[in-house]
Amino acid sequence: FFRLERFAMPIPKQHPCLRIWGKCASKNCAFANAPYDLCIHFAKGQCSFGDHCQQLHDSTYSWKEKPTACKFYMQGMCTKGLKCTFSHSEPKGKDTGPATLEPKLATQKQVACKFYLQGLCTKGLQCKFAHPDPDAKDVIRPAASQERAAKRMRLEELQHTAKAMSSGSFQKERLQADPVEAFIAAFSIADTGVVLSKPQQLREKLKNMRQLALEGNISFVVDFDHTISQYTCVETKGRGPTTHSIMEGSYTEDVRHKAKELQLKYYPKEIDPALSMDEKIYWMERWLREAHQLTIDAGITLQQLREAVVASGLVLRSQFEDFLHFAQQRKFSLLVFSAGIADIIEEIFKSRLTTAAHPEIFANKLKFDANGKVVGFHEPVHHVFNKRLSSYCQLNLNLENDAASRTQAADKQEWVIDTEGSVGLAQLETTEDKGVICIGDSLGDAEVVDVEVAECIRIGYLNTAVDERLGAFKEKFDIVLTGDRGFGPVLDLCYAACEFS
C-alpha cells in the first residue's frame, strides 16, 4: 500500500520513523540507525500481528528507554507516543517507592478508557486506563488532554493495522482494530485504486450495515457486464466482451459489422457526461431494440450461443467467486441485475464457476422456438439507465400474490432465471428493513436501488476515462474502484460491514 515511489524520492535505508511519520522530532532517536522497514511496535514488544506483520521483526533493535522521565507520561497525559524524547517508565537508579509510584498508577487507572466504553479497546490488561462497568455512576471520564492522547494512539494503531493488511481481502484473524475504522484507514491513506467519496458518511453507513448484518438483513445487487466480468480483454488488452458482444459472435460477418457500428454509435452516448438522463435513456432504448432486431434476423440458436460463450474469452473479475461464497455462507441474498442477456450470463456461470449454487439473474431474456432458435425478447427491455429494483420487487410481489406457481408465471413473463441452488432474492418484495450493497460500472447502476431501504452502500467500477468521469462517479457512488480491480476491495468492505468474530 505504502509506496514512496509516487513522491519521486528515494527510499531511505534506515530510520523507520521516516516511514511512519515522514520525519523524526528527536535528535537522538533510538531508531536512527535501525532498518527503514523495522516494526517499531515489535521493538517495543507490542506488535499483535506476529508472522502476519508486513514490517521487519528484528530483535536486535529493542526499545531503549531515555534517561529522563516524561513528566506528562507520569500524569497519564503525554501525547507524543514513540516520538517523545523522554522515558515512559521510572528512571533507573531512582527509588520511587510505593508512595511515589502508586499515586500515578492509581490516578491513571481511575480514569475510564474511552475506547473500552465504546466497545473498541484492543489493549486488554495492558491498557493504561480503567475498564469499568459503563453503567457505573462513579466512572471518571477522560479529561480533554487524555482524550487527545488516546485519539493519537488510536490513529497510530489503525495506521499500523492498515499497513499490515495485504492488497487482497481482509483476514479476520489479523484485524485487531475496529473493522470499520481499519477499512476507512486502509483506503484513505494508501494509493490503492480505491476512492472513498465521503469517508465520514461511509463510516456511518458501515456501522449501520453491521447492525443490519446481525439481523441477517443484507442483500447484494450486482451488475454483470464489466462489473462481474473483467473490463480488459486478456488477449487484446482492449475492451473485453459483454453478453451482447458474445451473442454477436454467432452472427455472420455482415451482421457482426452492423452490430459493431451500433456499438460505435451508441456507447459514447452512454458515457457522455454532457447528456441528461432522459437523453441517455432514449439512446439506450434505441440501441437495444436495434441490436435485438439484428439477433432475431440472424436466426441464431441456443447451441450457437453456448459455443460463443466458450470461445469468447470472457473472464470474471478476480475473487468474484470468493464474494459469492461470502454471501452464500451467511445466507445473504444476491441478485445479478443486468442490462445484458440473461441466457448468456447463465451459460457463463455454468462454465466459469466451480460452485453449483449460482446467483439469481434478472436481465433481458431471449425467446426460443421449439427448435431452439431465437425468435424474440421478453418485454420490457432492460438497459443501464432503466433497470430499477422496484420493477424486480413488484414482479416478486405479484408472484407472491398469484395463486399460480413461479414457474407458470415465468412462462408468461420470463425475466428471471432462478438457477438450481441459486442464492435467491425473493424476500426483497419488502425492502424497508434491508441493507443493500449495490455494485455496478455505470452512473445508471447507481440509480438501481430506487426503493426505500434501511441503508445502501454503492460501489462503482470506473473502467475507462478515469480523469474525466471520476468526479461524476464520486457524486453517485460511496466507493469508486479504478484500474480494473477485482472483488478484493468489495470483500474488504463485506468483512468490515458484515463479519463478526
Short mmCIF file of C-alpha atoms in Angstrom, two decimals:
data_model
loop_
_atom_site.label_atom_id
_atom_site.label_comp_id
_atom_site.label_asym_id
_atom_site.label_seq_id
_atom_site.Cartn_x
_atom_site.Cartn_y
_atom_site.Cartn_z
CA PHE A 1 0.00 0.00 0.00
CA PHE A 2 2.62 2.50 1.04
CA ARG A 3 4.99 3.29 -1.81
CA LEU A 4 7.20 6.37 -1.66
CA GLU A 5 7.94 5.98 -5.38
CA ARG A 6 4.87 8.03 -6.13
CA PHE A 7 6.52 11.01 -4.41
CA ALA A 8 9.57 10.68 -6.73
CA MET A 9 12.01 10.35 -3.83
CA PRO A 10 14.43 7.56 -2.86
CA ILE A 11 13.52 5.16 -0.09
CA PRO A 12 15.88 5.57 2.89
CA LYS A 13 17.79 2.53 4.11
CA GLN A 14 17.45 3.47 7.78
CA HIS A 15 15.24 5.19 10.33
CA PRO A 16 11.69 3.73 10.45
CA CYS A 17 10.36 6.99 11.94
CA LEU A 18 10.64 8.47 8.43
CA ARG A 19 8.42 5.69 7.10
CA ILE A 20 5.75 6.19 9.76
CA TRP A 21 5.69 9.96 10.33
CA GLY A 22 7.74 11.36 7.44
CA LYS A 23 10.20 12.94 9.87
CA CYS A 24 11.71 12.46 13.31
CA ALA A 25 11.49 15.08 16.05
CA SER A 26 14.28 13.55 18.14
CA LYS A 27 17.95 14.45 17.65
CA ASN A 28 19.00 11.24 19.44
CA CYS A 29 16.33 8.85 18.20
CA ALA A 30 16.80 5.26 19.36
CA PHE A 31 15.83 4.09 15.88
CA ALA A 32 18.06 6.42 13.82
CA ASN A 33 20.26 3.51 12.65
CA ALA A 34 17.52 0.88 12.55
CA PRO A 35 16.31 -0.57 9.20
CA TYR A 36 13.75 1.54 7.37
CA ASP A 37 11.10 -1.21 7.44
CA LEU A 38 11.57 -2.09 11.12
CA CYS A 39 8.34 -2.65 13.07
CA ILE A 40 8.58 -0.20 15.96
CA HIS A 41 5.67 -1.91 17.69
CA PHE A 42 7.70 -5.16 17.72
CA ALA A 43 10.72 -3.32 19.10
CA LYS A 44 8.50 -2.17 21.96
CA GLY A 45 7.14 -5.68 22.41
CA GLN A 46 3.64 -4.55 21.41
CA CYS A 47 3.09 -5.89 17.86
CA SER A 48 -0.05 -8.04 17.76
CA PHE A 49 0.30 -9.24 14.14
CA GLY A 50 3.07 -11.80 14.69
CA ASP A 51 4.12 -13.58 11.48
CA HIS A 52 1.43 -11.69 9.53
CA CYS A 53 3.08 -8.31 10.08
CA GLN A 54 4.36 -6.73 6.86
CA GLN A 55 7.19 -4.91 8.65
CA LEU A 56 10.58 -6.25 9.81
CA HIS A 57 10.72 -8.06 13.18
CA ASP A 58 14.36 -7.85 14.32
CA SER A 59 15.07 -8.50 18.00
CA THR A 60 18.44 -6.72 17.61
CA TYR A 61 16.62 -3.42 17.84
CA SER A 62 14.73 -3.27 21.10
CA TRP A 63 13.23 -0.23 22.74
CA LYS A 64 15.84 1.68 24.73
CA GLU A 65 14.43 3.92 27.40
CA LYS A 66 15.53 7.53 27.53
CA PRO A 67 17.34 8.67 30.63
CA THR A 68 14.85 11.34 31.74
CA ALA A 69 11.30 10.51 32.79
CA CYS A 70 8.45 12.21 30.95
CA LYS A 71 6.50 14.29 33.46
CA PHE A 72 3.42 14.26 31.28
CA TYR A 73 3.56 10.46 30.96
CA MET A 74 3.78 10.29 34.75
CA GLN A 75 0.44 12.11 34.81
CA GLY A 76 -1.04 9.93 32.03
CA MET A 77 -1.19 12.92 29.67
CA CYS A 78 1.69 12.51 27.16
CA THR A 79 0.50 12.85 23.55
CA LYS A 80 3.81 12.19 21.74
CA GLY A 81 3.89 8.41 21.94
CA LEU A 82 7.00 6.95 20.28
CA LYS A 83 8.24 10.41 19.29
CA CYS A 84 8.56 11.52 22.90
CA THR A 85 12.23 12.24 23.75
CA PHE A 86 11.72 11.33 27.40
CA SER A 87 11.32 7.98 29.10
CA HIS A 88 7.89 6.42 29.57
CA SER A 89 8.96 4.47 32.67
CA GLU A 90 10.58 5.19 36.01
CA PRO A 91 14.22 6.40 35.61
CA LYS A 92 16.83 3.81 36.53
CA GLY A 93 18.57 4.36 39.83
CA LYS A 94 15.71 6.37 41.24
CA ASP A 95 13.96 4.81 44.19
CA THR A 96 10.40 5.77 43.53
CA GLY A 97 8.97 3.57 46.26
CA PRO A 98 5.32 2.77 46.76
CA ALA A 99 4.49 6.30 47.84
CA THR A 100 5.80 7.78 44.55
CA LEU A 101 4.70 5.20 42.02
CA GLU A 102 1.33 4.16 43.40
CA PRO A 103 -0.34 7.58 43.16
CA LYS A 104 0.48 7.80 39.42
CA LEU A 105 -0.93 4.33 38.68
CA ALA A 106 -3.94 4.90 40.86
CA THR A 107 -4.73 8.19 39.12
CA GLN A 108 -4.34 6.66 35.67
CA LYS A 109 -6.34 3.53 36.41
CA GLN A 110 -9.18 5.53 37.91
CA VAL A 111 -9.80 7.22 34.54
CA ALA A 112 -12.05 5.23 32.23
CA CYS A 113 -10.75 4.10 28.85
CA LYS A 114 -12.71 5.99 26.22
CA PHE A 115 -12.46 3.17 23.69
CA TYR A 116 -13.46 0.50 26.22
CA LEU A 117 -16.66 2.45 26.93
CA GLN A 118 -17.35 2.31 23.16
CA GLY A 119 -16.50 -1.41 22.98
CA LEU A 120 -13.42 -0.70 20.84
CA CYS A 121 -10.39 -1.08 23.12
CA THR A 122 -7.91 -3.72 21.94
CA LYS A 123 -5.33 -3.35 24.76
CA GLY A 124 -6.95 -5.63 27.32
CA LEU A 125 -4.97 -5.89 30.56
CA GLN A 126 -2.19 -3.78 29.03
CA CYS A 127 -4.45 -0.75 28.74
CA LYS A 128 -3.28 2.14 30.91
CA PHE A 129 -6.82 3.23 31.68
CA ALA A 130 -9.62 1.65 33.68
CA HIS A 131 -12.15 -0.78 32.16
CA PRO A 132 -15.17 -0.19 34.42
CA ASP A 133 -18.83 -1.07 34.06
CA PRO A 134 -20.07 1.52 31.51
CA ASP A 135 -23.28 1.94 33.51
CA ALA A 136 -21.49 2.63 36.79
CA LYS A 137 -22.24 6.07 38.21
CA ASP A 138 -18.74 6.68 39.63
CA VAL A 139 -16.89 6.29 36.31
CA ILE A 140 -14.31 9.06 35.82
CA ARG A 141 -14.47 10.14 32.19
CA PRO A 142 -11.23 11.04 30.34
CA ALA A 143 -10.13 14.65 30.51
CA ALA A 144 -9.76 16.54 27.25
CA SER A 145 -5.95 16.15 27.14
CA GLN A 146 -6.19 12.45 27.89
CA GLU A 147 -8.80 12.03 25.16
CA ARG A 148 -6.41 13.66 22.69
CA ALA A 149 -3.63 11.31 23.74
CA ALA A 150 -5.93 8.30 23.39
CA LYS A 151 -7.08 9.53 19.98
CA ARG A 152 -3.49 9.85 18.77
CA MET A 153 -2.58 6.38 19.99
CA ARG A 154 -5.71 5.04 18.30
CA LEU A 155 -4.78 6.65 14.99
CA GLU A 156 -1.27 5.17 15.13
CA GLU A 157 -2.77 1.74 15.84
CA LEU A 158 -5.16 2.00 12.89
CA GLN A 159 -2.39 3.11 10.56
CA HIS A 160 -0.28 0.16 11.71
CA THR A 161 -3.25 -2.13 11.06
CA ALA A 162 -3.70 -0.68 7.58
CA LYS A 163 -0.02 -1.14 6.73
CA ALA A 164 -0.11 -4.76 7.84
CA MET A 165 -3.05 -5.57 5.56
CA SER A 166 -2.31 -7.33 2.29
CA SER A 167 -3.61 -5.97 -1.02
CA GLY A 168 -6.20 -8.77 -1.09
CA SER A 169 -9.20 -9.22 1.18
CA PHE A 170 -9.30 -8.77 4.93
CA GLN A 171 -8.11 -11.71 7.03
CA LYS A 172 -10.30 -11.86 10.11
CA GLU A 173 -7.59 -13.13 12.41
CA ARG A 174 -5.42 -10.13 11.55
CA LEU A 175 -7.96 -7.47 12.42
CA GLN A 176 -7.05 -6.30 15.88
CA ALA A 177 -8.69 -2.89 15.47
CA ASP A 178 -12.31 -1.99 14.82
CA PRO A 179 -13.01 -3.34 11.28
CA VAL A 180 -14.89 -0.24 10.13
CA GLU A 181 -12.09 2.09 11.19
CA ALA A 182 -9.46 -0.25 9.76
CA PHE A 183 -11.24 -0.27 6.40
CA ILE A 184 -11.51 3.53 6.31
CA ALA A 185 -7.86 3.91 7.37
CA ALA A 186 -6.59 1.37 4.85
CA PHE A 187 -8.17 3.00 1.83
CA SER A 188 -7.80 6.62 2.99
CA ILE A 189 -4.02 6.67 3.42
CA ALA A 190 -2.93 4.32 0.64
CA ASP A 191 -2.77 4.61 -3.14
CA THR A 192 -4.83 1.51 -3.85
CA GLY A 193 -7.03 2.44 -6.81
CA VAL A 194 -9.90 2.68 -4.31
CA VAL A 195 -11.53 6.09 -3.82
CA LEU A 196 -13.74 6.74 -0.78
CA SER A 197 -16.04 9.54 -1.92
CA LYS A 198 -17.17 10.66 1.55
CA PRO A 199 -15.28 8.76 4.27
CA GLN A 200 -17.29 10.10 7.21
CA GLN A 201 -20.62 9.28 5.56
CA LEU A 202 -19.30 5.84 4.57
CA ARG A 203 -18.20 5.23 8.17
CA GLU A 204 -21.77 5.77 9.40
CA LYS A 205 -23.19 3.58 6.64
CA LEU A 206 -20.82 0.74 7.54
CA LYS A 207 -21.83 0.93 11.18
CA ASN A 208 -25.49 0.76 10.18
CA MET A 209 -24.75 -2.20 7.92
CA ARG A 210 -23.12 -4.08 10.78
CA GLN A 211 -26.31 -3.79 12.80
CA LEU A 212 -28.41 -4.98 9.84
CA ALA A 213 -25.98 -7.86 9.25
CA LEU A 214 -26.54 -9.06 12.81
CA GLU A 215 -30.20 -9.42 11.88
CA GLY A 216 -29.39 -11.11 8.56
CA ASN A 217 -30.92 -8.23 6.58
CA ILE A 218 -28.22 -7.76 3.93
CA SER A 219 -28.75 -8.05 0.18
CA PHE A 220 -26.39 -7.59 -2.77
CA VAL A 221 -27.49 -6.25 -6.15
CA VAL A 222 -24.71 -6.60 -8.74
CA ASP A 223 -24.41 -5.69 -12.42
CA PHE A 224 -22.77 -8.22 -14.75
CA ASP A 225 -21.12 -6.71 -17.85
CA HIS A 226 -17.75 -5.19 -16.84
CA THR A 227 -18.73 -5.43 -13.17
CA ILE A 228 -18.69 -9.17 -12.51
CA SER A 229 -16.89 -9.66 -15.82
CA GLN A 230 -13.47 -8.05 -16.28
CA TYR A 231 -13.31 -4.91 -18.39
CA THR A 232 -9.92 -5.52 -20.02
CA CYS A 233 -9.69 -8.37 -22.53
CA VAL A 234 -6.83 -10.69 -21.58
CA GLU A 235 -5.89 -11.36 -25.22
CA THR A 236 -6.27 -7.97 -26.91
CA LYS A 237 -5.74 -5.75 -23.82
CA GLY A 238 -8.68 -3.69 -25.14
CA ARG A 239 -12.33 -3.55 -24.07
CA GLY A 240 -13.45 -7.01 -23.00
CA PRO A 241 -16.54 -8.85 -24.25
CA THR A 242 -20.06 -8.24 -22.98
CA THR A 243 -23.04 -10.59 -23.14
CA HIS A 244 -24.28 -8.72 -26.21
CA SER A 245 -20.90 -8.94 -27.98
CA ILE A 246 -20.72 -12.67 -27.15
CA MET A 247 -24.08 -13.14 -28.79
CA GLU A 248 -22.72 -11.23 -31.79
CA GLY A 249 -20.01 -13.89 -32.04
CA SER A 250 -22.70 -16.16 -33.51
CA TYR A 251 -23.52 -13.64 -36.25
CA THR A 252 -22.38 -13.73 -39.83
CA GLU A 253 -19.64 -11.27 -40.76
CA ASP A 254 -22.17 -8.85 -42.27
CA VAL A 255 -24.44 -8.84 -39.19
CA ARG A 256 -21.40 -8.57 -36.89
CA HIS A 257 -20.25 -5.49 -38.78
CA LYS A 258 -23.68 -3.88 -38.29
CA ALA A 259 -23.58 -4.66 -34.58
CA LYS A 260 -20.14 -3.03 -34.32
CA GLU A 261 -21.48 0.08 -36.00
CA LEU A 262 -24.26 0.23 -33.39
CA GLN A 263 -21.72 -0.06 -30.58
CA LEU A 264 -19.56 2.73 -32.01
CA LYS A 265 -22.64 4.89 -32.46
CA TYR A 266 -24.32 4.44 -29.07
CA TYR A 267 -21.64 3.61 -26.46
CA PRO A 268 -20.19 7.15 -26.48
CA LYS A 269 -23.68 8.41 -25.67
CA GLU A 270 -23.87 6.04 -22.69
CA ILE A 271 -20.76 7.55 -21.09
CA ASP A 272 -21.18 11.17 -22.28
CA PRO A 273 -21.38 13.33 -19.10
CA ALA A 274 -22.97 16.18 -21.08
CA LEU A 275 -26.17 14.24 -21.85
CA SER A 276 -29.12 14.32 -19.46
CA MET A 277 -30.55 11.11 -18.04
CA ASP A 278 -33.65 11.38 -20.26
CA GLU A 279 -31.43 11.70 -23.33
CA LYS A 280 -29.34 8.69 -22.29
CA ILE A 281 -32.49 6.57 -21.73
CA TYR A 282 -33.74 7.49 -25.21
CA TRP A 283 -30.48 6.48 -26.91
CA MET A 284 -30.08 3.26 -24.90
CA GLU A 285 -33.63 2.20 -25.79
CA ARG A 286 -32.86 2.66 -29.46
CA TRP A 287 -29.55 0.81 -29.19
CA LEU A 288 -31.09 -2.24 -27.51
CA ARG A 289 -34.05 -2.56 -29.85
CA GLU A 290 -31.88 -2.26 -32.95
CA ALA A 291 -29.42 -4.79 -31.53
CA HIS A 292 -32.23 -7.19 -30.62
CA GLN A 293 -33.64 -7.00 -34.14
CA LEU A 294 -30.22 -7.93 -35.52
CA THR A 295 -30.24 -11.00 -33.26
CA ILE A 296 -33.67 -12.08 -34.48
CA ASP A 297 -32.70 -11.54 -38.13
CA ALA A 298 -29.51 -13.57 -37.64
CA GLY A 299 -31.56 -16.67 -36.73
CA ILE A 300 -29.07 -17.92 -34.12
CA THR A 301 -29.77 -20.89 -31.84
CA LEU A 302 -29.20 -21.71 -28.17
CA GLN A 303 -26.43 -24.15 -29.13
CA GLN A 304 -24.63 -21.43 -31.07
CA LEU A 305 -24.84 -19.16 -28.01
CA ARG A 306 -23.27 -21.84 -25.84
CA GLU A 307 -20.43 -22.26 -28.30
CA ALA A 308 -19.95 -18.48 -28.44
CA VAL A 309 -19.63 -18.34 -24.64
CA VAL A 310 -16.87 -20.96 -24.69
CA ALA A 311 -14.97 -19.10 -27.44
CA SER A 312 -15.48 -15.61 -26.02
CA GLY A 313 -12.51 -15.42 -23.66
CA LEU A 314 -14.65 -13.60 -21.11
CA VAL A 315 -13.04 -13.56 -17.66
CA LEU A 316 -14.80 -12.99 -14.34
CA ARG A 317 -13.12 -10.48 -12.07
CA SER A 318 -10.69 -11.98 -9.57
CA GLN A 319 -12.21 -13.02 -6.23
CA PHE A 320 -15.79 -12.85 -7.51
CA GLU A 321 -16.32 -16.46 -6.52
CA ASP A 322 -14.93 -15.67 -3.06
CA PHE A 323 -17.51 -12.90 -2.85
CA LEU A 324 -20.21 -15.35 -3.94
CA HIS A 325 -19.13 -17.80 -1.22
CA PHE A 326 -19.24 -14.98 1.33
CA ALA A 327 -22.90 -14.31 0.53
CA GLN A 328 -23.81 -18.00 0.39
CA GLN A 329 -22.20 -18.91 3.71
CA ARG A 330 -24.00 -16.10 5.52
CA LYS A 331 -27.30 -16.67 3.69
CA PHE A 332 -27.27 -13.10 2.33
CA SER A 333 -29.37 -12.66 -0.81
CA LEU A 334 -27.59 -11.91 -4.09
CA LEU A 335 -29.18 -10.74 -7.34
CA VAL A 336 -27.38 -10.23 -10.65
CA PHE A 337 -29.39 -7.38 -12.19
CA SER A 338 -28.14 -6.71 -15.71
CA ALA A 339 -29.00 -4.98 -18.96
CA GLY A 340 -27.22 -7.88 -20.66
CA ILE A 341 -28.56 -11.23 -21.88
CA ALA A 342 -29.80 -13.48 -19.06
CA ASP A 343 -29.37 -16.71 -21.03
CA ILE A 344 -25.70 -15.93 -21.76
CA ILE A 345 -24.99 -14.94 -18.14
CA GLU A 346 -26.42 -18.29 -17.07
CA GLU A 347 -24.14 -20.15 -19.52
CA ILE A 348 -21.12 -18.14 -18.31
CA PHE A 349 -21.81 -19.06 -14.69
CA LYS A 350 -22.18 -22.72 -15.65
CA SER A 351 -18.82 -22.72 -17.45
CA ARG A 352 -16.78 -20.36 -15.22
CA LEU A 353 -17.90 -21.03 -11.62
CA THR A 354 -16.87 -24.07 -9.61
CA THR A 355 -19.77 -23.80 -7.18
CA ALA A 356 -23.11 -25.36 -8.03
CA ALA A 357 -25.06 -22.51 -6.42
CA HIS A 358 -25.36 -19.58 -8.82
CA PRO A 359 -26.84 -16.14 -8.21
CA GLU A 360 -30.34 -15.32 -9.38
CA ILE A 361 -30.35 -13.42 -12.70
CA PHE A 362 -32.71 -10.61 -13.67
CA ALA A 363 -31.88 -9.44 -17.22
CA ASN A 364 -33.05 -9.43 -20.86
CA LYS A 365 -34.45 -12.88 -21.60
CA LEU A 366 -34.47 -14.48 -25.03
CA LYS A 367 -37.48 -16.24 -26.61
CA PHE A 368 -36.78 -19.53 -28.38
CA ASP A 369 -38.99 -21.60 -30.64
CA ALA A 370 -39.33 -25.38 -30.42
CA ASN A 371 -36.08 -25.83 -32.37
CA GLY A 372 -34.06 -23.60 -30.04
CA LYS A 373 -33.95 -20.67 -32.47
CA VAL A 374 -34.12 -17.09 -31.14
CA VAL A 375 -37.42 -15.52 -32.20
CA GLY A 376 -37.60 -12.51 -29.88
CA PHE A 377 -37.05 -10.92 -26.48
CA HIS A 378 -39.36 -10.69 -23.49
CA GLU A 379 -40.60 -7.23 -22.59
CA PRO A 380 -39.67 -4.86 -21.12
CA VAL A 381 -36.08 -4.48 -22.28
CA HIS A 382 -33.51 -3.52 -19.66
CA HIS A 383 -30.65 -1.11 -20.25
CA VAL A 384 -28.22 0.61 -17.88
CA PHE A 385 -30.48 3.59 -17.25
CA ASN A 386 -33.89 1.99 -16.75
CA LYS A 387 -33.12 -1.11 -14.71
CA ARG A 388 -34.57 -0.45 -11.29
CA LEU A 389 -35.03 -2.62 -8.22
CA SER A 390 -38.66 -1.54 -7.93
CA SER A 391 -39.53 -3.50 -11.09
CA TYR A 392 -38.00 -6.66 -9.62
CA CYS A 393 -39.70 -6.18 -6.26
CA GLN A 394 -43.05 -5.64 -7.96
CA LEU A 395 -42.61 -8.83 -10.01
CA ASN A 396 -41.86 -10.83 -6.87
CA LEU A 397 -44.82 -9.27 -5.09
CA ASN A 398 -47.12 -10.17 -7.98
CA LEU A 399 -45.85 -13.74 -7.91
CA GLU A 400 -46.39 -13.96 -4.16
CA ASN A 401 -50.00 -12.81 -4.56
CA ASP A 402 -50.65 -15.01 -7.58
CA ALA A 403 -52.02 -18.47 -6.93
CA ALA A 404 -50.07 -19.75 -9.93
CA SER A 405 -46.58 -21.10 -9.36
CA ARG A 406 -43.46 -19.12 -10.06
CA THR A 407 -42.72 -21.42 -13.00
CA GLN A 408 -46.12 -20.82 -14.55
CA ALA A 409 -45.76 -17.05 -14.15
CA ALA A 410 -42.31 -17.20 -15.72
CA ASP A 411 -43.87 -18.81 -18.80
CA LYS A 412 -45.83 -15.60 -19.27
CA GLN A 413 -43.00 -13.21 -18.44
CA GLU A 414 -39.63 -14.96 -18.42
CA TRP A 415 -37.47 -12.22 -16.98
CA VAL A 416 -35.89 -14.08 -14.09
CA ILE A 417 -33.55 -17.05 -14.29
CA ASP A 418 -33.62 -18.77 -10.90
CA THR A 419 -30.99 -21.46 -11.42
CA GLU A 420 -30.86 -24.64 -9.40
CA GLY A 421 -29.43 -23.97 -5.98
CA SER A 422 -29.37 -20.23 -6.65
CA VAL A 423 -28.94 -17.59 -3.98
CA GLY A 424 -32.45 -16.15 -4.24
CA LEU A 425 -33.72 -12.67 -3.52
CA ALA A 426 -37.41 -13.43 -3.10
CA GLN A 427 -37.53 -11.70 0.28
CA LEU A 428 -36.90 -8.36 -1.43
CA GLU A 429 -40.57 -7.75 -2.16
CA THR A 430 -40.28 -5.68 1.04
CA THR A 431 -37.10 -3.67 1.49
CA GLU A 432 -37.62 -1.18 4.32
CA ASP A 433 -35.60 -3.28 6.79
CA LYS A 434 -32.88 -4.29 4.31
CA GLY A 435 -29.32 -3.10 3.92
CA VAL A 436 -28.41 -3.21 0.22
CA ILE A 437 -24.90 -3.16 -1.26
CA CYS A 438 -25.24 -2.15 -4.91
CA ILE A 439 -22.33 -2.73 -7.32
CA GLY A 440 -22.07 -1.57 -10.94
CA ASP A 441 -19.91 0.11 -13.57
CA SER A 442 -22.08 2.92 -14.92
CA LEU A 443 -23.76 6.01 -13.48
CA GLY A 444 -27.09 4.32 -14.21
CA ASP A 445 -26.14 1.45 -11.88
CA ALA A 446 -26.02 3.94 -9.01
CA GLU A 447 -29.76 4.51 -9.52
CA VAL A 448 -30.76 0.81 -9.44
CA VAL A 449 -31.86 0.91 -5.79
CA ASP A 450 -34.90 3.16 -6.21
CA VAL A 451 -36.94 1.69 -3.35
CA GLU A 452 -36.89 2.52 0.35
CA VAL A 453 -34.18 0.59 2.18
CA ALA A 454 -32.72 0.80 5.67
CA GLU A 455 -29.25 1.52 4.28
CA CYS A 456 -27.49 1.42 0.92
CA ILE A 457 -23.79 1.41 0.00
CA ARG A 458 -23.00 1.94 -3.68
CA ILE A 459 -19.74 0.68 -5.22
CA GLY A 460 -18.76 1.77 -8.74
CA TYR A 461 -16.18 0.22 -11.08
CA LEU A 462 -14.77 3.11 -13.13
CA ASN A 463 -13.32 1.20 -16.07
CA THR A 464 -12.44 3.92 -18.56
CA ALA A 465 -11.89 7.70 -18.90
CA VAL A 466 -11.00 7.89 -15.21
CA ASP A 467 -9.83 11.52 -15.15
CA GLU A 468 -12.92 12.79 -16.96
CA ARG A 469 -15.51 10.68 -15.11
CA LEU A 470 -14.15 10.37 -11.56
CA GLY A 471 -15.96 13.46 -10.31
CA ALA A 472 -19.34 12.21 -11.56
CA PHE A 473 -18.70 8.74 -10.08
CA LYS A 474 -17.80 10.21 -6.69
CA GLU A 475 -21.12 12.05 -6.67
CA LYS A 476 -23.07 8.82 -7.27
CA PHE A 477 -21.03 6.10 -5.53
CA ASP A 478 -19.74 5.77 -1.98
CA ILE A 479 -16.68 3.83 -3.21
CA VAL A 480 -15.07 4.06 -6.66
CA LEU A 481 -12.74 1.29 -7.90
CA THR A 482 -10.32 2.08 -10.74
CA GLY A 483 -7.72 0.14 -12.67
CA ASP A 484 -9.79 -2.97 -13.42
CA ARG A 485 -9.66 -4.04 -9.78
CA GLY A 486 -11.05 -7.40 -8.73
CA PHE A 487 -13.54 -8.07 -5.95
CA GLY A 488 -10.83 -7.82 -3.25
CA PRO A 489 -11.91 -4.34 -2.04
CA VAL A 490 -15.55 -5.44 -2.16
CA LEU A 491 -14.67 -8.37 0.10
CA ASP A 492 -12.79 -5.98 2.38
CA LEU A 493 -15.96 -3.94 2.72
CA CYS A 494 -18.06 -7.06 3.27
CA TYR A 495 -15.84 -8.16 6.16
CA ALA A 496 -15.90 -4.66 7.63
CA ALA A 497 -19.68 -4.37 7.35
CA CYS A 498 -20.90 -7.92 7.84
CA GLU A 499 -18.30 -10.08 9.59
CA PHE A 500 -18.23 -10.82 13.31
CA SER A 501 -15.72 -12.83 15.31
#
